[in-house]
Short mmCIF file of C-alpha atoms and ligand atoms in Angstrom, two decimals:
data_model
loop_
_atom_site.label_atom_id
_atom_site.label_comp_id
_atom_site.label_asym_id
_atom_site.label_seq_id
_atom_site.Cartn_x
_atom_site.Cartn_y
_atom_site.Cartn_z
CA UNK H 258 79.65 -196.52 -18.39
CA UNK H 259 77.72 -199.61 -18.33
CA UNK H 260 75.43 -200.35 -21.30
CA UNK H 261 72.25 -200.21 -19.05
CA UNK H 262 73.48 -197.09 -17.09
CA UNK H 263 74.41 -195.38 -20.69
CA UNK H 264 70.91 -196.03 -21.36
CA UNK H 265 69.54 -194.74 -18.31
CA UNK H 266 71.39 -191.63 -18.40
CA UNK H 267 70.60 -190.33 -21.63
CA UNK H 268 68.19 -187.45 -22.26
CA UNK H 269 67.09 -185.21 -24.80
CA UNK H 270 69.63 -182.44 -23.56
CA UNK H 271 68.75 -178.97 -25.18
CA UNK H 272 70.89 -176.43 -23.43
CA UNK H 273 74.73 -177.01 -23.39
CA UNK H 274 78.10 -175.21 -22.30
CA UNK H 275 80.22 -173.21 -24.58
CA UNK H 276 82.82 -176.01 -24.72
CA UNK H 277 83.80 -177.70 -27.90
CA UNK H 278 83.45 -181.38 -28.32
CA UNK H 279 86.93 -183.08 -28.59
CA UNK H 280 88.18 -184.78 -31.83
CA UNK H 281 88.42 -188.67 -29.70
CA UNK H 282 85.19 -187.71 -28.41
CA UNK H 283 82.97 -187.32 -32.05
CA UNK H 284 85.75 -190.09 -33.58
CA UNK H 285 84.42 -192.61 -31.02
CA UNK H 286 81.02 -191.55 -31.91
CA UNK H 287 81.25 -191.84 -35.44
CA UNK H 288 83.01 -195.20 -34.83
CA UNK H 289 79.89 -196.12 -32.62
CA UNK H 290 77.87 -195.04 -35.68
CA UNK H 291 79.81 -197.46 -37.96
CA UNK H 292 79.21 -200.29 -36.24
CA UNK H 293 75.30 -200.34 -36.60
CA UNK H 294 73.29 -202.55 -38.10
CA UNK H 295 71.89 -202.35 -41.20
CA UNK H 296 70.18 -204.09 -43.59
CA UNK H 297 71.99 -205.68 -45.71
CA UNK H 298 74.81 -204.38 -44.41
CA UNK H 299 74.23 -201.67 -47.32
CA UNK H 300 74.93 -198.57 -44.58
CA UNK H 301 72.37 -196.68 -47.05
CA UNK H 302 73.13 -193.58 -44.87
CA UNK H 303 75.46 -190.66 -45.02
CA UNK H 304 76.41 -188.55 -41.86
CA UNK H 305 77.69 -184.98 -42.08
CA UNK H 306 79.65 -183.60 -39.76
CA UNK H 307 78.69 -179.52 -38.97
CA UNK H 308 80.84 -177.23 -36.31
CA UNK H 309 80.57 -174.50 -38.17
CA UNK H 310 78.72 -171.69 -36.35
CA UNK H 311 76.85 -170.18 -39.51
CA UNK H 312 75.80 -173.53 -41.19
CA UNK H 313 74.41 -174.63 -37.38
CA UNK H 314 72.31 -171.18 -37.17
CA UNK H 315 70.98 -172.08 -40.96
CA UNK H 316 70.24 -175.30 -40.00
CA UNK H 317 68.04 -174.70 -36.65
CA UNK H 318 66.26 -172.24 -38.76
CA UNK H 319 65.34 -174.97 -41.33
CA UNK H 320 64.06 -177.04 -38.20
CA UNK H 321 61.59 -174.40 -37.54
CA UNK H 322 63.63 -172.10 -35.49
CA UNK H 323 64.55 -174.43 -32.52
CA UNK H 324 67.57 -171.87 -31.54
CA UNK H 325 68.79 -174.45 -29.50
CA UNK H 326 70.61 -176.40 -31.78
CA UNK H 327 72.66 -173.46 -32.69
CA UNK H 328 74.32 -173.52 -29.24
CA UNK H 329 75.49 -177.18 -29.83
CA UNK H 330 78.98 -177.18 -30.47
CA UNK H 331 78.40 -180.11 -33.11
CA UNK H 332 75.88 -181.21 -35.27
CA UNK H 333 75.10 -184.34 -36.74
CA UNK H 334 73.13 -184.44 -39.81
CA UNK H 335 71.89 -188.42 -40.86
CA UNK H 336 70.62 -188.77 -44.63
CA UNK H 337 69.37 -192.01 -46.14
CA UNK H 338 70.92 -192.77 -49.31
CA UNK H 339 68.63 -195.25 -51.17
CA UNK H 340 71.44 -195.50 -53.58
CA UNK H 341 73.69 -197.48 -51.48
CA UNK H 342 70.98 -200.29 -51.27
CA UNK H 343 68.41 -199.61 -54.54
CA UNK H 344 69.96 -202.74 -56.54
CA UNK H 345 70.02 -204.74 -53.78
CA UNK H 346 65.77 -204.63 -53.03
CA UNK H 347 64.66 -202.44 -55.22
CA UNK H 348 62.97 -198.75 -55.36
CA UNK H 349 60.45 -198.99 -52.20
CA UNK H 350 62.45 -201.41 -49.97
CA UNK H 351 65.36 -199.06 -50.56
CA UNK H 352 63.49 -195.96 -49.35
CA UNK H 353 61.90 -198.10 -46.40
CA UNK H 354 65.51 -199.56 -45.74
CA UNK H 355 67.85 -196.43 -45.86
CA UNK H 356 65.31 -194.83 -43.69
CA UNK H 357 65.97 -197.11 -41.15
CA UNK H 358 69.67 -197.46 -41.20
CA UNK H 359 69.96 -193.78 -40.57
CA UNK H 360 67.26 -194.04 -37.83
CA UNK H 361 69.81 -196.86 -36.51
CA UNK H 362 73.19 -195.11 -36.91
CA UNK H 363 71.07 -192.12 -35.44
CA UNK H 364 70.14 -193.85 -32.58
CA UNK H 365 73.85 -195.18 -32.18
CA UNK H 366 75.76 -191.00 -32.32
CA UNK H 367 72.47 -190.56 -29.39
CA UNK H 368 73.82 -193.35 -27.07
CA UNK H 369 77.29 -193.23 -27.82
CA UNK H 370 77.20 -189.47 -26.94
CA UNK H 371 75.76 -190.23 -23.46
CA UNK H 372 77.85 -192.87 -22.69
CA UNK H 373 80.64 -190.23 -23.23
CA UNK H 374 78.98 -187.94 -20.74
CA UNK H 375 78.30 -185.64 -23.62
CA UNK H 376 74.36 -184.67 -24.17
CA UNK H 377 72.22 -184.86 -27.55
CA UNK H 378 69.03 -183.69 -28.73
CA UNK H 379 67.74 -185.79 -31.71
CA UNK H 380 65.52 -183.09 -34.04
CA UNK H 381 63.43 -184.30 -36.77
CA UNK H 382 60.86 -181.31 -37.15
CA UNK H 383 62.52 -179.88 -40.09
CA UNK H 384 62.05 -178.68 -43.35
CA UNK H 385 63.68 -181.20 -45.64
CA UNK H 386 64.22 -179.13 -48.98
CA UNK H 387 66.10 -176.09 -46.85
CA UNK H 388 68.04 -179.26 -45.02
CA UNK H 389 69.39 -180.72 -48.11
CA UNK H 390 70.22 -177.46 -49.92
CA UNK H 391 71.94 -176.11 -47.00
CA UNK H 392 74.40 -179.02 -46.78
CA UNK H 393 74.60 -179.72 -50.67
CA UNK H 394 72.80 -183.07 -50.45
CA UNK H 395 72.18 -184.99 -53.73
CA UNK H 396 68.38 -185.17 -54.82
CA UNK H 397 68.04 -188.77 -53.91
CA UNK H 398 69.29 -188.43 -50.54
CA UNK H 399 66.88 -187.74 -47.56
CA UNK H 400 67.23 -186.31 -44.11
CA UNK H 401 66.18 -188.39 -41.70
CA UNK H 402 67.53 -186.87 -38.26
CA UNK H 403 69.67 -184.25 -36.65
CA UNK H 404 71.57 -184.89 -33.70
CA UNK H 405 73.01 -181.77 -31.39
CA UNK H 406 75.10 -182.71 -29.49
CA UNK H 407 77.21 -181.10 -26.30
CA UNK H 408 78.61 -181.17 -22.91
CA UNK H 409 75.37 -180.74 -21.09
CA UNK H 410 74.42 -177.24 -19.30
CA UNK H 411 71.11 -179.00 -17.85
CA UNK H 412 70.14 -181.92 -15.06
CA UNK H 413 68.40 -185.01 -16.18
CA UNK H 414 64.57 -184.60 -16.25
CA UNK H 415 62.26 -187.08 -15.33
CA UNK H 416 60.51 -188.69 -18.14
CA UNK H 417 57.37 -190.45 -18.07
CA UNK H 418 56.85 -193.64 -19.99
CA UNK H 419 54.14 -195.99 -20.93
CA UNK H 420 54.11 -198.88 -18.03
CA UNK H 421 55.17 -201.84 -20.18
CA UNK H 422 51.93 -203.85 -19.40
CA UNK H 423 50.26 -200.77 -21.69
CA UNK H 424 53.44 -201.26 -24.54
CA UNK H 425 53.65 -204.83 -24.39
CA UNK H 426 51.40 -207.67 -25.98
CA UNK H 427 51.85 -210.70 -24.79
CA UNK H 428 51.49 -213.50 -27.71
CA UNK H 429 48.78 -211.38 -29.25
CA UNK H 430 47.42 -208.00 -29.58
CA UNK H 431 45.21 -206.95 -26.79
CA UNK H 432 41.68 -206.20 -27.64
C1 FMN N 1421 61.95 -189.16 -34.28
C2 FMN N 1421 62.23 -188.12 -33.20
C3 FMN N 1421 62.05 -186.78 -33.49
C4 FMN N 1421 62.35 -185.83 -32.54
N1 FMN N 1421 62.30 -184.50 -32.90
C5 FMN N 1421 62.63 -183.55 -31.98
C6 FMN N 1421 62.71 -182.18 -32.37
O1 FMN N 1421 62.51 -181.81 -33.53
N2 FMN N 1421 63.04 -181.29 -31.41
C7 FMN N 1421 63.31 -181.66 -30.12
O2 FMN N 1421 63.61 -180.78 -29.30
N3 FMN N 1421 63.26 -182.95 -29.73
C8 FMN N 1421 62.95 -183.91 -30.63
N4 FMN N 1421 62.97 -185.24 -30.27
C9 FMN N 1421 63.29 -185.63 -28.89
C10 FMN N 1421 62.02 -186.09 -28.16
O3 FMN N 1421 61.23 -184.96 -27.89
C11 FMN N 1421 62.42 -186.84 -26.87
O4 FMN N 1421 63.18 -187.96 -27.20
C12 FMN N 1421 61.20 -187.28 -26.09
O5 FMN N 1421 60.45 -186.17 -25.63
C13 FMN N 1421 61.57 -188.13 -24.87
O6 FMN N 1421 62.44 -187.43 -24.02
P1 FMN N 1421 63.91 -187.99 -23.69
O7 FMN N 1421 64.67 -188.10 -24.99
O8 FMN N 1421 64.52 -186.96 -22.77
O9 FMN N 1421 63.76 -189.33 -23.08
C14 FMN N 1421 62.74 -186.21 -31.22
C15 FMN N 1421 62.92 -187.57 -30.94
C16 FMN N 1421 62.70 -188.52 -31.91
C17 FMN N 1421 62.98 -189.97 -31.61
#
């Protein structure tokens, strides 16, 4: 698909078939993932991979029960790993910086997965603690976003958006 129709198409797809996602399919994602930026080029972010259908029901309980995420055949979990990056700028530019390269790689699995006709929800409403025990995360290693992903069971929804005269400042801030 083209880069502007990928980006058209995607939606926040909650409600999927019971059909696994292929191995070329979440390879190509998680090569998609790999080629984000970063800063640095640190990749202070860690992505684990979760099919199993146990570990998915634990984890859309520790996102406040949104049962929805269970019925993804895959799940994505994105941590920030401040360690990967820490010597490079330090304690709070590490934290600030790992935060964002998993938001990035995130934001990579989302398109990637819609450009493969597959649909994703990202879900950050979560509790962290119950995230990070359930998967075995380090201490120093911090959720940042779930991805469910799936061949979609749903039509595209309209969404509304700001009109870009409202989002965008032109040379300065409006008053
Ligand atoms: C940082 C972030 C957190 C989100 N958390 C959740 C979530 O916990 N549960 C959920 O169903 N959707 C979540 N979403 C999806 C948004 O609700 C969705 O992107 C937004 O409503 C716009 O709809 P669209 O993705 O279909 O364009 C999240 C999206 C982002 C970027």
């Amino acid at each position: 698909m083209e880069f502007f129709d990928v980006m058209r198409a995607r939606f926040s797809v909650r409600s999927y078939q019971n059909k696994p996602v292929d191995d070329d399919a979440l390879r190509a994602i998680l090569e998609a993932v790999n080629g984000a930026p970063s800063a640095f080029n640190a990749q202070a972010y860690e992505v684990v991979v979760v099919r199993d259908l146990a570990q998915k029901e634990q984890l859309a309980k520790a996102c406040f029960n949104q049962t929805f995420a269970a019925q993804a055949p895959l799940m994505l979990v994105f941590f920030a790993n401040p360690d990967r990056n820490r010597e490079k700028i330090g304690e709070t530019g590490a934290a600030v910086y790992s935060h964002e390269d998993a938001t990035i790689a995130c934001d990579y699995a989302h398109l990637a997965a819609a450009a493969l006709g597959l649909g994703s929800c990202w879900i950050a409403a979560y509790g962290q603690k119950a995230v990070s025990e359930l998967l075995g995360a380090p201490p120093s290693w911090c959720p940042v976003a779930l991805l469910s992903i799936g061949h979609p069971a749903e039509a595209a929804k309209p969404r509304e958006r700001r009109p870009l005269t409202d989002l965008v400042h032109d040379e300065q801030v409006r008053k």
